[in-house]
Amino acid sequence: MKRMSTDQIRQAYLDFFKERGHAVIPSASLLPDNDPTTLFTGSGMQPMLPYLLGEKHPLGNRIADSQKSFRSVDIEEVGDNRHTTFFEMLGNWSLGDYFKKEQIPWMFEFLTKTIGLDPKRIYVTVFRGNDVIPRDMESVDAWKTVSASTGIDGKDVDFPEKNGMQDGRIFYYDEKKNWWSRAGEPAKMPAGEPGGPDSEMFWDFGAERKLHERSEWKDQPCHVNCDCGRFLEIGNNVFMEYKKTANGFEKLAQQNVDFGGGLERIAAALNDDPDVFFIDVFTPVRELLQSLSGKTYGSDEETMRAFRVIMDHLRAATFLIADGAPPSNRDQGYFTRRLIRRAVRFANAIGIPTNFTSTIAKAYIAEYGKAYPALASQAESIALVLDQEEVQFRQTLQKGEKELSDFLSQHDTIDGGKIFYFYETYGFPRELTEEIVARQGKHIMHPEHFEKAKASHADLSRTAAAGKFAGGLADHSAETTKLHTATHLLNAALRKVLGPHVQQKGSNITAERLRFDFNHPEKMTAEQIEEVERLVNEAITADLPIAYHLTTVDGAKTEGAIGVFDERYGSEVKVYVVGDPASGSGQIFSKEICGGPHVARTGMLGRLTIQKEESCAAGVRRIKAVVEDGPADIETAGESA
Ligand code: SER
């Protein structure tokens, strides 16, 4: 097989789809804007959602990218050879253009010819079908054709989860495995959510590795989804053509392809080593950790787990800080904090001396700086943030040790629930507390209370996470769209009142409120706040029309559009205009580069109230505002005539 670096695989993929008519776009931020459904970008598909639903993408109907992704649900799983919280997802999209007949041969060609994976070691899965959605025979036919082209028998077999491989190449699974939507299987999808059957591709690390003998699956018939370690999913072709409705499914207006491939996993397949942490992007950090700890990666399970946690968590933290989520006690920053603290705890366990997190971050920045220039330009500030957080956490740990020893000096026993308290508050691993307790000759009462407390805590955060989704875009897309338009009005009004130096520094919308960050050196006066509100509400009362047109980045600049020129949409962009262009430029309230969607008229919004104006960072102010309910039915803004 070929030797390719992760950088080379990423580039080869983007080039491959560029040659096939795709516009290559840069990764969106890990922190989604204008999407209340989720805290993080967890797949390449998320930023593409409006376009999968029919919004016109300014760069056409074939798009490819490598999207930074973060999945917080995976935090506790990190430590095995394949799970990471942060990963890059290679993505190509057909927005109502090509479908299965093109996608499957292209993926096969990319994997087997472009990067040179052995076709005999690739296995695929397809949707078995149910009462409503048919079995995906079109994908099966496409896989059979490409298999035959390399002399492989593309035998399709059913029920691999019961009967094992059965000498098959193509396997049917149910909707728990071969259906994709942001919410998961069909039953879990809220009305309005798009999804579809998918076809996944797996790499076979080889039966001779006997990976399954060590796993809990050793007595099961092995199959690609059995999780024994022999097979690794490297990519997923989602054929997104359905939308959940109140009483079933309907077809979307267009048939989409959403391909997502784990870049690190593809690199691991090419490396033919099931341990993802052996790929090149981790090598400098792995070596650094070896020299800092004096331990060898791979020497024993515990060391290996600690290395993996540190490698994963600090890579994720580095990218999260760069995208605007420094450690904090809330929202996304809470996860950054957890990652850093967990990494420090595991580092302590393998004897790494103090203040190492910024050193690790620098190594990652050197590794990724070329593909992600924003990392390189923020290298110093990222290091500073990590240094501060690490010092502060080590002080917390010391405080916890003192509290624990005070407690133990006054009590002969400690309850399992209290041990959980030290775990949750100070990040003390259970074993550490138990060790200290034993060393002082004290006893543990009800050790099982630890698990109980942990479970109820996990329930709480799961409820919070579920609420996040339930309160999401699907139910509230009208609210979200309205608040998104309100953000444009606010941005324009702030510039009129405070001056043209005002620039958006961030925005976050939930179904209930909007939050808008912008640069301004001082606190706004009450009069300024009132004037901004008045201007926005005047624009709402005037019921101005809203429409977009497509232009180049330079064209947008020349016509005076504001917005973040971060090239997210490539060289061609959408400019949303609020106001009637025919009535002279005096009537135009706002002109801003944006992907949309927006409402069609400002009158679809209710009255805006600014609830809070506060400092958010040096030289950056934050406004929180709400908009009263306007008409329930909204229309979205279209392309200008
Ligand atoms: N959306 C699919 C996934 O995340 C493929 O991109 O797996």
Tab-separated table of C-alpha atoms in Angstrom, residues 88-360:
chain	number	residue	atom	x	y	z
A	88	GLU	CA	-11.602	15.775	10.593
A	89	MET	CA	-14.434	14.661	8.395
A	90	LEU	CA	-13.836	14.572	4.687
A	91	GLY	CA	-17.055	15.496	2.966
A	92	ASN	CA	-18.511	15.674	-0.499
A	93	TRP	CA	-22.032	16.804	-1.225
A	94	SER	CA	-24.414	16.505	-4.050
A	95	LEU	CA	-27.106	19.086	-3.468
A	96	GLY	CA	-29.772	17.592	-5.686
A	97	ASP	CA	-27.222	16.689	-8.360
A	98	TYR	CA	-25.577	13.225	-8.639
A	99	PHE	CA	-26.697	10.232	-6.560
A	100	LYS	CA	-25.775	6.628	-5.771
A	101	LYS	CA	-24.623	5.597	-9.258
A	102	GLU	CA	-21.887	8.242	-9.210
A	103	GLN	CA	-21.021	8.364	-5.513
A	104	ILE	CA	-20.253	4.689	-4.985
A	105	PRO	CA	-17.855	4.244	-7.941
A	106	TRP	CA	-16.123	7.517	-7.023
A	107	MET	CA	-15.574	6.453	-3.412
A	108	PHE	CA	-14.316	3.071	-4.524
A	109	GLU	CA	-11.941	4.710	-6.988
A	110	PHE	CA	-10.689	7.190	-4.414
A	111	LEU	CA	-10.047	4.558	-1.761
A	112	THR	CA	-8.557	1.871	-3.972
A	113	LYS	CA	-6.804	3.811	-6.736
A	114	THR	CA	-6.070	7.329	-5.472
A	115	ILE	CA	-4.834	6.361	-2.043
A	116	GLY	CA	-4.292	2.711	-2.837
A	117	LEU	CA	-6.221	0.733	-0.222
A	118	ASP	CA	-6.469	-2.948	-1.097
A	119	PRO	CA	-10.033	-3.499	-2.437
A	120	LYS	CA	-10.065	-7.033	-1.013
A	121	ARG	CA	-10.001	-5.549	2.457
A	122	ILE	CA	-12.906	-3.161	2.034
A	123	TYR	CA	-16.397	-4.294	3.077
A	124	VAL	CA	-19.602	-2.330	2.827
A	125	THR	CA	-23.036	-2.154	4.412
A	126	VAL	CA	-26.401	-1.073	3.039
A	127	PHE	CA	-29.885	-0.408	4.399
A	128	ARG	CA	-31.988	-3.555	4.811
A	129	GLY	CA	-35.266	-1.672	4.323
A	130	ASN	CA	-38.358	-1.544	6.513
A	131	ASP	CA	-42.123	-1.146	6.098
A	132	VAL	CA	-41.762	2.377	4.826
A	133	ILE	CA	-38.376	2.752	3.154
A	134	PRO	CA	-37.302	0.075	0.665
A	135	ARG	CA	-34.132	-2.002	0.762
A	136	ASP	CA	-31.319	-0.063	-0.907
A	137	MET	CA	-30.813	-2.240	-4.000
A	138	GLU	CA	-29.446	0.643	-6.070
A	139	SER	CA	-26.423	0.865	-3.764
A	140	VAL	CA	-26.052	-2.922	-3.771
A	141	ASP	CA	-25.964	-2.929	-7.583
A	142	ALA	CA	-23.394	-0.145	-7.640
A	143	TRP	CA	-21.164	-1.976	-5.127
A	144	LYS	CA	-21.491	-5.237	-7.093
A	145	THR	CA	-20.417	-3.488	-10.295
A	146	VAL	CA	-17.307	-1.895	-8.780
A	147	SER	CA	-16.362	-5.102	-6.989
A	148	ALA	CA	-16.621	-7.069	-10.237
A	149	SER	CA	-14.383	-4.502	-11.940
A	150	THR	CA	-11.538	-5.596	-9.646
A	151	GLY	CA	-12.399	-9.272	-9.845
A	152	ILE	CA	-14.022	-9.414	-6.421
A	153	ASP	CA	-17.238	-11.327	-5.773
A	154	GLY	CA	-19.622	-8.704	-4.394
A	155	LYS	CA	-21.782	-11.204	-2.575
A	156	ASP	CA	-24.600	-9.596	-0.580
A	157	VAL	CA	-25.771	-11.314	2.592
A	158	ASP	CA	-28.389	-10.559	5.177
A	159	PHE	CA	-28.400	-10.807	8.967
A	160	PRO	CA	-24.627	-10.604	9.499
A	161	GLU	CA	-25.380	-9.550	13.094
A	162	LYS	CA	-26.818	-13.051	13.679
A	163	ASN	CA	-24.923	-15.229	11.248
A	164	GLY	CA	-21.562	-13.522	10.804
A	165	MET	CA	-19.750	-12.784	7.560
A	166	GLN	CA	-21.103	-15.730	5.479
A	167	ASP	CA	-18.377	-15.019	2.892
A	168	GLY	CA	-20.149	-11.797	2.002
A	169	ARG	CA	-18.826	-8.460	0.810
A	170	ILE	CA	-22.008	-6.383	1.062
A	171	PHE	CA	-24.078	-6.609	4.251
A	172	TYR	CA	-27.623	-5.521	5.048
A	173	TYR	CA	-28.324	-3.901	8.417
A	174	ASP	CA	-31.360	-2.230	9.925
A	175	GLU	CA	-32.005	1.449	10.582
A	176	LYS	CA	-30.005	1.462	13.804
A	177	LYS	CA	-26.887	0.973	11.677
A	178	ASN	CA	-27.670	2.081	8.149
A	179	TRP	CA	-29.729	5.192	8.495
A	180	TRP	CA	-28.331	8.630	9.181
A	181	SER	CA	-29.862	11.784	10.537
A	182	ARG	CA	-28.601	14.234	13.117
A	183	ALA	CA	-30.975	12.644	15.606
A	184	GLY	CA	-30.121	9.040	14.731
A	185	GLU	CA	-32.557	6.335	13.625
A	186	PRO	CA	-35.980	7.239	12.107
A	187	ALA	CA	-37.920	6.838	15.371
A	188	LYS	CA	-35.739	9.444	17.066
A	189	MET	CA	-36.102	12.090	14.385
A	190	PRO	CA	-38.251	15.149	15.097
A	191	ALA	CA	-40.643	16.282	12.376
A	192	GLY	CA	-38.872	18.380	9.783
A	193	GLU	CA	-35.538	16.591	10.221
A	194	PRO	CA	-33.880	15.294	7.039
A	195	GLY	CA	-32.212	11.898	6.816
A	196	GLY	CA	-31.821	8.837	4.699
A	197	PRO	CA	-30.392	5.366	4.295
A	198	ASP	CA	-26.636	5.155	4.203
A	199	SER	CA	-23.934	2.866	2.956
A	200	GLU	CA	-20.858	2.537	5.129
A	201	MET	CA	-17.381	1.346	4.206
A	202	PHE	CA	-15.165	-0.698	6.500
A	203	TRP	CA	-11.493	-1.548	6.496
A	204	ASP	CA	-10.471	-5.054	7.516
A	205	PHE	CA	-7.321	-5.094	9.634
A	206	GLY	CA	-7.203	-8.832	9.166
A	207	ALA	CA	-8.503	-11.958	10.884
A	208	GLU	CA	-4.936	-13.026	11.613
A	209	ARG	CA	-4.593	-10.146	14.067
A	210	LYS	CA	-7.112	-12.043	16.204
A	211	LEU	CA	-8.362	-8.760	17.616
A	212	HIS	CA	-11.654	-10.363	18.485
A	213	GLU	CA	-10.060	-12.913	20.775
A	214	ARG	CA	-9.362	-10.214	23.307
A	215	SER	CA	-12.735	-8.571	23.047
A	216	GLU	CA	-16.088	-9.122	24.660
A	217	TRP	CA	-17.227	-10.237	21.204
A	218	LYS	CA	-14.933	-13.213	21.095
A	219	ASP	CA	-17.821	-15.667	21.303
A	220	GLN	CA	-19.982	-13.939	18.701
A	221	PRO	CA	-19.908	-14.555	14.970
A	222	CYS	CA	-17.684	-11.735	13.767
A	223	HIS	CA	-19.175	-9.182	11.377
A	224	VAL	CA	-18.216	-5.680	10.263
A	225	ASN	CA	-20.320	-3.932	12.925
A	226	CYS	CA	-19.422	-6.248	15.807
A	227	ASP	CA	-16.967	-3.771	17.311
A	228	CYS	CA	-14.326	-6.383	18.070
A	229	GLY	CA	-11.614	-4.242	16.555
A	230	ARG	CA	-11.007	-6.161	13.358
A	231	PHE	CA	-13.082	-3.775	11.223
A	232	LEU	CA	-13.013	0.002	11.258
A	233	GLU	CA	-15.653	2.189	9.653
A	234	ILE	CA	-13.819	4.658	7.445
A	235	GLY	CA	-16.618	6.416	5.612
A	236	ASN	CA	-20.340	6.829	5.287
A	237	ASN	CA	-22.332	7.641	2.161
A	238	VAL	CA	-25.634	9.108	3.276
A	239	PHE	CA	-28.339	9.287	0.644
A	240	MET	CA	-30.354	12.060	2.117
A	241	GLU	CA	-33.661	12.174	0.339
A	242	TYR	CA	-36.278	11.960	3.111
A	243	LYS	CA	-37.814	14.307	5.618
A	244	LYS	CA	-39.630	13.177	8.742
A	245	THR	CA	-43.210	14.424	8.950
A	246	ALA	CA	-45.819	14.281	11.700
A	247	ASN	CA	-47.041	10.914	10.412
A	248	GLY	CA	-44.164	9.331	8.534
A	249	PHE	CA	-41.763	10.363	5.858
A	250	GLU	CA	-41.902	12.378	2.696
A	251	LYS	CA	-39.297	12.851	-0.011
A	252	LEU	CA	-37.219	16.005	0.114
A	253	ALA	CA	-37.456	18.265	-2.921
A	254	GLN	CA	-34.017	17.006	-3.976
A	255	GLN	CA	-31.907	13.847	-3.682
A	256	ASN	CA	-28.693	14.646	-1.816
A	257	VAL	CA	-25.457	12.818	-1.188
A	258	ASP	CA	-23.738	13.495	2.138
A	259	PHE	CA	-20.453	11.631	2.336
A	260	GLY	CA	-18.484	11.770	5.572
A	261	GLY	CA	-15.133	10.049	5.907
A	262	GLY	CA	-13.017	10.034	9.051
A	263	LEU	CA	-9.687	11.376	7.852
A	264	GLU	CA	-7.764	9.905	10.778
A	265	ARG	CA	-9.422	6.518	10.297
A	266	ILE	CA	-8.641	6.462	6.599
A	267	ALA	CA	-5.041	7.265	7.523
A	268	ALA	CA	-5.091	4.390	10.052
A	269	ALA	CA	-6.364	2.020	7.351
A	270	LEU	CA	-3.561	3.095	5.031
A	271	ASN	CA	-1.145	2.669	7.917
A	272	ASP	CA	-2.708	-0.779	8.394
A	273	ASP	CA	-2.604	-0.348	12.146
A	274	PRO	CA	-5.883	-0.375	14.078
A	275	ASP	CA	-4.472	2.142	16.537
A	276	VAL	CA	-5.482	5.552	15.174
A	277	PHE	CA	-2.953	7.166	17.521
A	278	PHE	CA	-0.141	5.696	15.436
A	279	ILE	CA	-0.867	7.951	12.451
A	280	ASP	CA	1.564	10.717	11.596
A	281	VAL	CA	-0.367	13.684	13.045
A	282	PHE	CA	0.067	12.238	16.537
A	283	THR	CA	3.718	11.232	16.218
A	284	PRO	CA	5.391	14.441	17.457
A	285	VAL	CA	3.074	14.618	20.478
A	286	ARG	CA	3.421	10.906	21.240
A	287	GLU	CA	7.185	11.318	21.249
A	288	LEU	CA	7.016	14.442	23.386
A	289	LEU	CA	4.871	12.626	25.934
A	290	GLN	CA	7.329	9.745	25.983
A	291	SER	CA	10.199	12.028	26.776
A	292	LEU	CA	8.195	14.027	29.353
A	293	SER	CA	6.955	10.941	31.182
A	294	GLY	CA	9.869	8.608	30.613
A	295	LYS	CA	7.294	5.972	29.640
A	296	THR	CA	6.856	4.144	26.368
A	297	TYR	CA	3.581	4.226	24.486
A	298	GLY	CA	2.400	0.662	24.120
A	299	SER	CA	4.250	-0.684	27.134
A	300	ASP	CA	1.063	-1.375	29.106
A	301	GLU	CA	-2.674	-0.736	28.878
A	302	GLU	CA	-2.802	2.014	31.513
A	303	THR	CA	0.016	4.057	30.002
A	304	MET	CA	-1.496	3.639	26.577
A	305	ARG	CA	-4.863	4.866	27.782
A	306	ALA	CA	-3.326	7.914	29.468
A	307	PHE	CA	-1.344	8.779	26.326
A	308	ARG	CA	-4.465	8.506	24.170
A	309	VAL	CA	-6.567	10.660	26.460
A	310	ILE	CA	-3.889	13.352	26.539
A	311	MET	CA	-3.253	13.196	22.778
A	312	ASP	CA	-6.933	13.439	21.972
A	313	HIS	CA	-8.014	15.964	24.581
A	314	LEU	CA	-5.270	18.500	24.028
A	315	ARG	CA	-5.665	18.369	20.266
A	316	ALA	CA	-9.390	19.056	20.695
A	317	ALA	CA	-8.745	21.810	23.243
A	318	THR	CA	-6.246	23.492	20.912
A	319	PHE	CA	-8.758	23.600	18.067
A	320	LEU	CA	-11.637	24.648	20.356
A	321	ILE	CA	-9.677	27.551	21.811
A	322	ALA	CA	-8.683	28.652	18.302
A	323	ASP	CA	-12.337	28.643	17.252
A	324	GLY	CA	-13.379	30.804	20.188
A	325	ALA	CA	-14.161	28.439	23.069
A	326	PRO	CA	-11.568	29.091	25.792
A	327	PRO	CA	-12.117	27.101	29.002
A	328	SER	CA	-15.019	28.389	31.083
A	329	ASN	CA	-17.846	27.110	33.246
A	330	ARG	CA	-20.520	27.283	30.618
A	331	ASP	CA	-21.491	26.437	27.095
A	332	GLN	CA	-18.755	25.199	24.827
A	333	GLY	CA	-15.979	26.450	27.103
A	334	TYR	CA	-17.123	23.969	29.730
A	335	PHE	CA	-16.054	21.126	27.446
A	336	THR	CA	-12.707	22.740	26.747
A	337	ARG	CA	-12.201	22.959	30.507
A	338	ARG	CA	-13.149	19.307	31.031
A	339	LEU	CA	-10.771	18.203	28.288
A	340	ILE	CA	-7.824	20.124	29.695
A	341	ARG	CA	-8.489	18.957	33.248
A	342	ARG	CA	-8.843	15.373	32.211
A	343	ALA	CA	-5.593	15.600	30.265
A	344	VAL	CA	-3.788	17.062	33.283
A	345	ARG	CA	-5.126	14.317	35.555
A	346	PHE	CA	-3.949	11.594	33.203
A	347	ALA	CA	-0.616	13.363	32.841
A	348	ASN	CA	-0.193	13.356	36.617
A	349	ALA	CA	-0.890	9.650	36.608
A	350	ILE	CA	1.988	8.923	34.228
A	351	GLY	CA	4.394	11.286	35.961
A	352	ILE	CA	4.484	14.235	33.588
A	353	PRO	CA	5.778	17.312	35.395
A	354	THR	CA	3.839	20.580	35.552
A	355	ASN	CA	2.910	22.881	32.717
A	356	PHE	CA	3.030	20.714	29.686
A	357	THR	CA	-0.267	21.495	27.970
A	358	SER	CA	0.989	24.522	26.016
A	359	THR	CA	4.014	22.517	24.857
A	360	ILE	CA	1.689	19.884	23.438
